[in-house]
Coordinates of C-alpha atoms and ligand atoms in Angstrom, one line a residue:
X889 CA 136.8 78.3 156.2
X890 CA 137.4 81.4 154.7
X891 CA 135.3 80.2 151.4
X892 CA 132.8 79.5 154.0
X893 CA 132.6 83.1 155.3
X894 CA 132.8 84.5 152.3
X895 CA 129.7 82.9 151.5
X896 CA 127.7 83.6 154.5
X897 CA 129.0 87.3 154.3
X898 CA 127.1 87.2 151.0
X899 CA 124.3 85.5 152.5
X900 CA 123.8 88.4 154.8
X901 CA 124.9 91.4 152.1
X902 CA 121.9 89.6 150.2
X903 CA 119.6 89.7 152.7
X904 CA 119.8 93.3 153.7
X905 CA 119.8 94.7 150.4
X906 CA 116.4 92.6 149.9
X907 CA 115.2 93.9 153.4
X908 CA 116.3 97.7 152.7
X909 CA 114.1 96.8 148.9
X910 CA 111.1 96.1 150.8
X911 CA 111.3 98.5 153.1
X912 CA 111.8 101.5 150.6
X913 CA 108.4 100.0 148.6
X914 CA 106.7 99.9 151.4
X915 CA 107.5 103.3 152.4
X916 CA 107.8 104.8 149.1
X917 CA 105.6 105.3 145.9
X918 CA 103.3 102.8 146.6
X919 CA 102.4 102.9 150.2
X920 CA 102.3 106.2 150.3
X921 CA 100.3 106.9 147.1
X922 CA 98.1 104.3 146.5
X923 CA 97.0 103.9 150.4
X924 CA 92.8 103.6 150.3
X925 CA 92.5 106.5 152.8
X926 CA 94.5 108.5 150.4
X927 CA 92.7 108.0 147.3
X928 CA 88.9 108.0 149.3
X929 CA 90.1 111.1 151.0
X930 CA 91.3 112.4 147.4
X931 CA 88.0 111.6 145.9
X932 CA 86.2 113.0 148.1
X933 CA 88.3 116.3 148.2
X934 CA 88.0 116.8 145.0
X935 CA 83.9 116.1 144.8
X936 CA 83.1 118.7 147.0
X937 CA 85.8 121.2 145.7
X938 CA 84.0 121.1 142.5
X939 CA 80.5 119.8 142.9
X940 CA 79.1 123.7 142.5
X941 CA 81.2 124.9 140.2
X942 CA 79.4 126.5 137.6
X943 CA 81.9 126.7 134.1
X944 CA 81.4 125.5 130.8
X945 CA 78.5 124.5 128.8
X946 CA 77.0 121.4 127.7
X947 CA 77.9 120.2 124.0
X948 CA 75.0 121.4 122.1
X949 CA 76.2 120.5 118.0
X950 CA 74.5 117.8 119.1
X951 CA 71.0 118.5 120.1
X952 CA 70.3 115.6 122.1
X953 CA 73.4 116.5 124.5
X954 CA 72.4 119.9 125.1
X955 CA 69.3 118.5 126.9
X956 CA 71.5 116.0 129.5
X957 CA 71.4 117.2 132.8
X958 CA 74.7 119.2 133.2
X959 CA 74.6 118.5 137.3
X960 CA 75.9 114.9 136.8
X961 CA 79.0 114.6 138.5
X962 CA 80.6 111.1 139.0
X963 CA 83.9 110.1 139.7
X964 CA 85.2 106.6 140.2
X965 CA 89.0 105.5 140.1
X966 CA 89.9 102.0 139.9
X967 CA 93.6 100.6 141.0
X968 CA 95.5 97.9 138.8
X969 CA 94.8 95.2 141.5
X970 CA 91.0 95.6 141.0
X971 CA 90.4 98.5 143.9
X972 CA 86.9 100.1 142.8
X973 CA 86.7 103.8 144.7
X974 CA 84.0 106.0 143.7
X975 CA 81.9 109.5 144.3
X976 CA 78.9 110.7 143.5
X977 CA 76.8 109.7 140.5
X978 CA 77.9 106.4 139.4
X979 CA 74.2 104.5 137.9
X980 CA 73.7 107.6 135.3
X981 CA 75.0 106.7 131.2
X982 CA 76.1 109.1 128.8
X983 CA 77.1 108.7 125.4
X984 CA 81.1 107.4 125.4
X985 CA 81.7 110.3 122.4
X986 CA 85.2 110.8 121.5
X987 CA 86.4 108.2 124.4
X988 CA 85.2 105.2 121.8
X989 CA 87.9 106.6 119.6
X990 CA 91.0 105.4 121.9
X991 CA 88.9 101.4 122.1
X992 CA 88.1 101.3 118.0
X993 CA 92.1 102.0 117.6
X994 CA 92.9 99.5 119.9
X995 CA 90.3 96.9 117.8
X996 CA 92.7 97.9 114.8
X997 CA 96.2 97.8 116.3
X998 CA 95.2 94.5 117.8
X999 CA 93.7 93.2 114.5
X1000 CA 95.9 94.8 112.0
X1001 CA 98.9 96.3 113.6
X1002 CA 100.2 99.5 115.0
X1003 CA 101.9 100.6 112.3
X1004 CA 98.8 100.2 110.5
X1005 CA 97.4 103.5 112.4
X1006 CA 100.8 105.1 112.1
X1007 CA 101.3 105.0 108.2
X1008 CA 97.6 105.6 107.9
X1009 CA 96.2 108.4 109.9
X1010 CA 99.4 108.6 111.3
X1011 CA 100.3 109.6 115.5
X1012 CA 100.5 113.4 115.8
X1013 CA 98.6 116.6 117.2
X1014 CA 97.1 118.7 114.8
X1015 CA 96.6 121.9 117.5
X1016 CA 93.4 121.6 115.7
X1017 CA 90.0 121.2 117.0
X1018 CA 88.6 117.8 116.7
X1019 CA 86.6 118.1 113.8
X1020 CA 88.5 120.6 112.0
X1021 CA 88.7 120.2 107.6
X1022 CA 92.5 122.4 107.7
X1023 CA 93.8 119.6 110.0
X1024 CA 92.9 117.2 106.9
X1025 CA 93.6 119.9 104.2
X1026 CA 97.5 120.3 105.6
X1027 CA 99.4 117.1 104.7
X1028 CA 96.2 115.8 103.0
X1029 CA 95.2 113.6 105.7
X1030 CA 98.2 112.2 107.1
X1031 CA 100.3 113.5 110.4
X1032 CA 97.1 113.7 112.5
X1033 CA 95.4 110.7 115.0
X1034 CA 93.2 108.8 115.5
X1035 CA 91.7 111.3 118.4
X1036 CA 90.6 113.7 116.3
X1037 CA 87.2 112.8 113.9
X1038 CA 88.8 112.1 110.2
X1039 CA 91.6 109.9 111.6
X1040 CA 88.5 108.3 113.7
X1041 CA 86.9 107.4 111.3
X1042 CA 89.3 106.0 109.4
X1043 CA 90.0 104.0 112.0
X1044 CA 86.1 102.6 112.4
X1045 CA 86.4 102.0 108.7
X1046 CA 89.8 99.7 108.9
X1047 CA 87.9 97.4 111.7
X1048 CA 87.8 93.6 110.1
X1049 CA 84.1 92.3 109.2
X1050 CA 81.6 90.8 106.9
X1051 CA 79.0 93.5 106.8
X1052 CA 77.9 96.2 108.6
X1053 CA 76.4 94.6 111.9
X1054 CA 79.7 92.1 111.9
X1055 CA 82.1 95.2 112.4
X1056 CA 79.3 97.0 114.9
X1057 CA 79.0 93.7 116.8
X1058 CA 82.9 93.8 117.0
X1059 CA 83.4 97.1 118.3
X1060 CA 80.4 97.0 120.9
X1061 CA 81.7 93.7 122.2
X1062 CA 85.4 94.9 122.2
X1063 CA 83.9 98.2 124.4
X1064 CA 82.4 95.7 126.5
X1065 CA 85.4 93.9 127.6
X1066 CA 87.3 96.8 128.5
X1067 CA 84.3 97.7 130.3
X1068 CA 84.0 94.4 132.1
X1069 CA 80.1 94.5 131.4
X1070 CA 77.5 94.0 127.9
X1071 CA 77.3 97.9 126.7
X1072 CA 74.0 99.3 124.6
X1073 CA 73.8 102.2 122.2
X1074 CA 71.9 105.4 123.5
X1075 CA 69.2 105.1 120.8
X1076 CA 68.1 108.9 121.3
X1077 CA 71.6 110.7 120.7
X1078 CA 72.5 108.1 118.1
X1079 CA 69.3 109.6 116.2
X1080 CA 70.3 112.7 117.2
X1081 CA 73.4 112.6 115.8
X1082 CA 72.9 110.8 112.6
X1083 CA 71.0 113.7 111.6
X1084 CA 73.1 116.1 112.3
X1085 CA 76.6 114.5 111.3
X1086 CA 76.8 116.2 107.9
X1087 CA 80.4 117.8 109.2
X1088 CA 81.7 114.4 109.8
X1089 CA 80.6 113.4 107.0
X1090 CA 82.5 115.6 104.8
X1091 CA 85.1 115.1 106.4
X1092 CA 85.3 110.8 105.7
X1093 CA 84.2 111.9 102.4
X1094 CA 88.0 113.6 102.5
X1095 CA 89.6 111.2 104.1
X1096 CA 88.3 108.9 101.2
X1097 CA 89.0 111.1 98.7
X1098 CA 92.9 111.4 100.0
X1099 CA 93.1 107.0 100.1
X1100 CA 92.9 106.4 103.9
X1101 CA 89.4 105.3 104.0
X1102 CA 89.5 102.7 101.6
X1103 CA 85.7 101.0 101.9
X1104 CA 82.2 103.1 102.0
X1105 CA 82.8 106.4 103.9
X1106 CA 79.2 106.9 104.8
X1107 CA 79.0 103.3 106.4
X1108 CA 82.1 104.3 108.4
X1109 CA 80.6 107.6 109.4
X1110 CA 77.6 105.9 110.8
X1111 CA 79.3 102.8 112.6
X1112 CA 81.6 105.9 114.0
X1113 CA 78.5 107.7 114.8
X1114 CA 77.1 104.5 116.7
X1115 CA 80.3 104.1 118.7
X1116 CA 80.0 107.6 119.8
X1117 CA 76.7 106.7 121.2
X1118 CA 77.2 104.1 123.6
X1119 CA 75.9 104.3 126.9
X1120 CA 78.6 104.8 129.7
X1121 CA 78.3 105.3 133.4
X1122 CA 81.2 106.3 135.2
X1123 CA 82.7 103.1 136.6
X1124 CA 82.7 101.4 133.4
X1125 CA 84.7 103.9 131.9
X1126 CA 87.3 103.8 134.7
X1127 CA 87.2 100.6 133.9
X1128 CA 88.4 101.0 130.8
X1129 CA 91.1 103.7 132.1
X1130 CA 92.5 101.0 134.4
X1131 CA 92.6 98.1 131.7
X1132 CA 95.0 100.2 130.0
X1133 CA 97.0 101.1 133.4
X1134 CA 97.0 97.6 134.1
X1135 CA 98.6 96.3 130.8
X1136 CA 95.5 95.4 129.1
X1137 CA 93.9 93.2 131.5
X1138 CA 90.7 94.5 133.4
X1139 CA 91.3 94.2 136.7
X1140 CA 87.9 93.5 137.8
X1141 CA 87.3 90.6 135.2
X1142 CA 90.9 89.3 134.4
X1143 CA 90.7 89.1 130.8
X1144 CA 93.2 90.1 128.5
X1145 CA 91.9 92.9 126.5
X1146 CA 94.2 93.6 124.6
X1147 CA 98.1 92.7 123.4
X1148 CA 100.1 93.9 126.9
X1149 CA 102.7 95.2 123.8
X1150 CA 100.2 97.6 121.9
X1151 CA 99.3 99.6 125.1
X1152 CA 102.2 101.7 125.5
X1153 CA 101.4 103.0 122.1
X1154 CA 97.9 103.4 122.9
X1155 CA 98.8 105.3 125.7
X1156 CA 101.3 107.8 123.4
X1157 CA 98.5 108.9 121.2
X1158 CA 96.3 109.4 124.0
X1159 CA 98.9 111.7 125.4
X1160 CA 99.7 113.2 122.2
X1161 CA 95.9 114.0 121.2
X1162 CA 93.3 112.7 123.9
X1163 CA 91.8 116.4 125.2
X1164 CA 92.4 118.0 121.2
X1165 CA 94.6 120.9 121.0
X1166 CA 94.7 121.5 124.8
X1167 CA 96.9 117.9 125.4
X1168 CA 99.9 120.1 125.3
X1169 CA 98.0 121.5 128.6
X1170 CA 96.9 118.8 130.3
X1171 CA 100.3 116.9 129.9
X1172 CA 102.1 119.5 131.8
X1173 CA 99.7 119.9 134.5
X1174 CA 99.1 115.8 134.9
X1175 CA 101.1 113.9 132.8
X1176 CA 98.5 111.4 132.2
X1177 CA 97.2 109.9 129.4
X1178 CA 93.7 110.6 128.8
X1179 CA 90.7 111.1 126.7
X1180 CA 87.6 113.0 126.7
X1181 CA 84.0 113.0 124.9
X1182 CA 82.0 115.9 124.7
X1183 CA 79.2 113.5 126.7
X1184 CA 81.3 114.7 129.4
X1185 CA 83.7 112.6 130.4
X1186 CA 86.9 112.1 130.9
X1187 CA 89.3 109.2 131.4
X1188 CA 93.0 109.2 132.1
X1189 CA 95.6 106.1 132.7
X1190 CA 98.5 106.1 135.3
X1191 CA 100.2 103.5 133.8
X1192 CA 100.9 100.4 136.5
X1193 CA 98.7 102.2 139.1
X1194 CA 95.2 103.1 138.7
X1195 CA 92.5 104.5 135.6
X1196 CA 90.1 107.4 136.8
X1197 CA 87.4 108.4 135.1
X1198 CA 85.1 111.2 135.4
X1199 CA 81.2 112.3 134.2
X1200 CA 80.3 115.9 133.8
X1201 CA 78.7 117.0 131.1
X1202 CA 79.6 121.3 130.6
X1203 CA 82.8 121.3 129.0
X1204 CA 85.3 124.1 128.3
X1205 CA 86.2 125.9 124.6
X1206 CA 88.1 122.6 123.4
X1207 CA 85.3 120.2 124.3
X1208 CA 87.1 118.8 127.2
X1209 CA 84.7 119.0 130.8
X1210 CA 85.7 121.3 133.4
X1211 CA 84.7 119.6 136.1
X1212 CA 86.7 115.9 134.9
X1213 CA 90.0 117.7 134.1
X1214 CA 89.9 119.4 137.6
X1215 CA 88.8 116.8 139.3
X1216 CA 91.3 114.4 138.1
X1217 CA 94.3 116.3 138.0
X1218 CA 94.0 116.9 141.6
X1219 CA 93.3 113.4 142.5
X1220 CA 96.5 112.2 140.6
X1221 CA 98.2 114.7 141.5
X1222 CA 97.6 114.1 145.1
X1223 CA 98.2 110.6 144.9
X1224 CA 101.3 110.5 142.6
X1225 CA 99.7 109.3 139.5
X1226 CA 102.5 111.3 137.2
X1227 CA 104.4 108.7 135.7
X1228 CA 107.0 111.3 134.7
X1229 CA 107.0 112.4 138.6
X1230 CA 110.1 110.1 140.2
X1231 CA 111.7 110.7 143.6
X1232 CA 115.7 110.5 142.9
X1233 CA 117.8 107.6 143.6
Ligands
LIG2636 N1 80.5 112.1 118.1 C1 81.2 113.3 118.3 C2 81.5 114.0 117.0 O1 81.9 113.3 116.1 C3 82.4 113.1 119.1 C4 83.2 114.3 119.3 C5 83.9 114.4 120.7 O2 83.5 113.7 121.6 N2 84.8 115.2 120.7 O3 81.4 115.1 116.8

């Protein structure tokens, strides 16, 4: 009898600890951050707080980019469980840029390994700009990232393949499923840029010259040049920000992008190095991991919740966009996305 109690007393200890669980989920984090009217009231929010706003300047190193219309301003956030929510322009491409850097060092983790990127380019800021010869020059190009341009295209040049339209084929496809849809190549700013990449490069002719580039740097400068020059609109890069939040599984087509193990170190160098040497900056005010591309956009992962992306071309002294890094900081920030942001016990 008293065995008996014992057990029902259990039964019923059980049951409201699981009750008292579900309530504080259902109150908590969740429902109250990732509720729909939240996040469309969030979006929306921040839209028209910075539709008009009038900073920063298109990329123009680039000429092609200096002649894309700097009013286009889309933002689209998409939840782990497949939730698309959007604003403003969503049907307009730009070139991917710097963003392709985070998906070609995710081809070489998942073919090679991760420590492949850390004992080659290595996994740490350079407070340098993106393209800058003294972040090379300093420990002879080691202790940088594969955010910045040399470590990038060191990375291109250790993606697996037969010839030259066997690794392009690769990384295009590879976009593509973290995008959930077939991607092209912006013929017009890939011209652009191919002839006016001499800085870049220089600087894989370094990278070779120091052993971390181990094939043809020129061929790896141009493959990196053509990755930079994908076409993006915004959903299809929040797409890609919430196949990384979700584990490496897009949420819109199921598939399994990429190893579920390799992402959390994916995610540290896009913290580390994703906006250059303002990710010391962005970290503190978001906490997010994210990536920009002087196109003008901006991507950023809350890991287990949602990826947001953002298009808008004038960007700010580092090369990061105004508009994105606003826009998405207060979104997140509204809606809990800090995953270093926990309520005590
Ligand atoms: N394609 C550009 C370059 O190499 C990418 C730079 C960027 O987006 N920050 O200069």
């Amino acid at each position: 009898m008293l065995q008996h109690n014992r057990h029902n007393t259990n039964l019923i200890m059980s049951f409201i600890t699981a009750l008292a669980l579900v309530v504080s989920i259902s109150t908590s984090a969740y429902a109250d951050t990732l509720n729909p009217y939240k996040i469309k009231a969030a979006i929306k929010r921040a839209y028209d707080d910075y539709k008009n706003i009038k900073e920063g300047a298109n990329a123009d190193y680039i000429p092609a980019l200096a002649k894309v219309d700097p009013k286009i301003f889309g933002i689209a956030l998409i939840t782990t469980d497949g939730k698309v929510y959007t604003a403003g322009d969503l049907k307009t491409e730009v070139s991917i840029q710097s963003i392709s850097k985070v998906f070609t060092m995710a081809k070489v983790m998942e073919e090679s390994s991760p420590e492949a990127i850390y004992n080659n380019m290595g996994v740490d800021a350079t407070g340098q700009v993106f393209n800058s010869i003294v972040a090379i020059e300093q420990y002879k190009g080691s202790e940088m990232n594969a955010m910045v341009n040399p470590g990038a295209i060191t990375a291109t040049s250790m993606v697996k393949g037969s010839s030259y339209d066997d690794i392009w084929n690769k990384i295009l496809t590879y976009y593509g499923d973290f995008a959930g849809r077939k991607l092209t190549v912006l013929e017009d700013i890939y011209k652009s840029e191919a002839a006016t990449n001499q800085r870049n490069q220089a600087l894989a002719m370094l990278m070779f010259a120091y052993g971390h580039i181990k094939g043809d740097p020129l061929q790896a400068t141009d493959i990196y040049t053509k990755q930079c020059s994908v076409g993006v609109n915004t959903q299809d890069l929040a797409a890609m920000a919430a196949t990384l939040a979700n584990g490496g599984k897009n949420p819109l087509t199921g598939k399994q992008v990429i190893s579920t193990k390799h992402v959390p170190e994916i995610l540290a160098v896009m913290a580390t190095a994703g906006l250059y040497d303002d990710s010391g900056k962005w970290l503190y005010q978001t906490g997010l991991p994210a990536k920009s591309g002087v196109g003008g956009g901006l991507i950023a992962v809350s890991p287990g919740k949602f990826g947001i992306a953002v298009i808008s071309p004038p960007l700010d002294e580092a090369g990061n966009s105004v508009r994105a890094q606003k826009a998405i900081a207060d979104i997140s920030n509204a809606l809990g996305g800090n995953p270093y942001a926990v309520k005590p016990r």
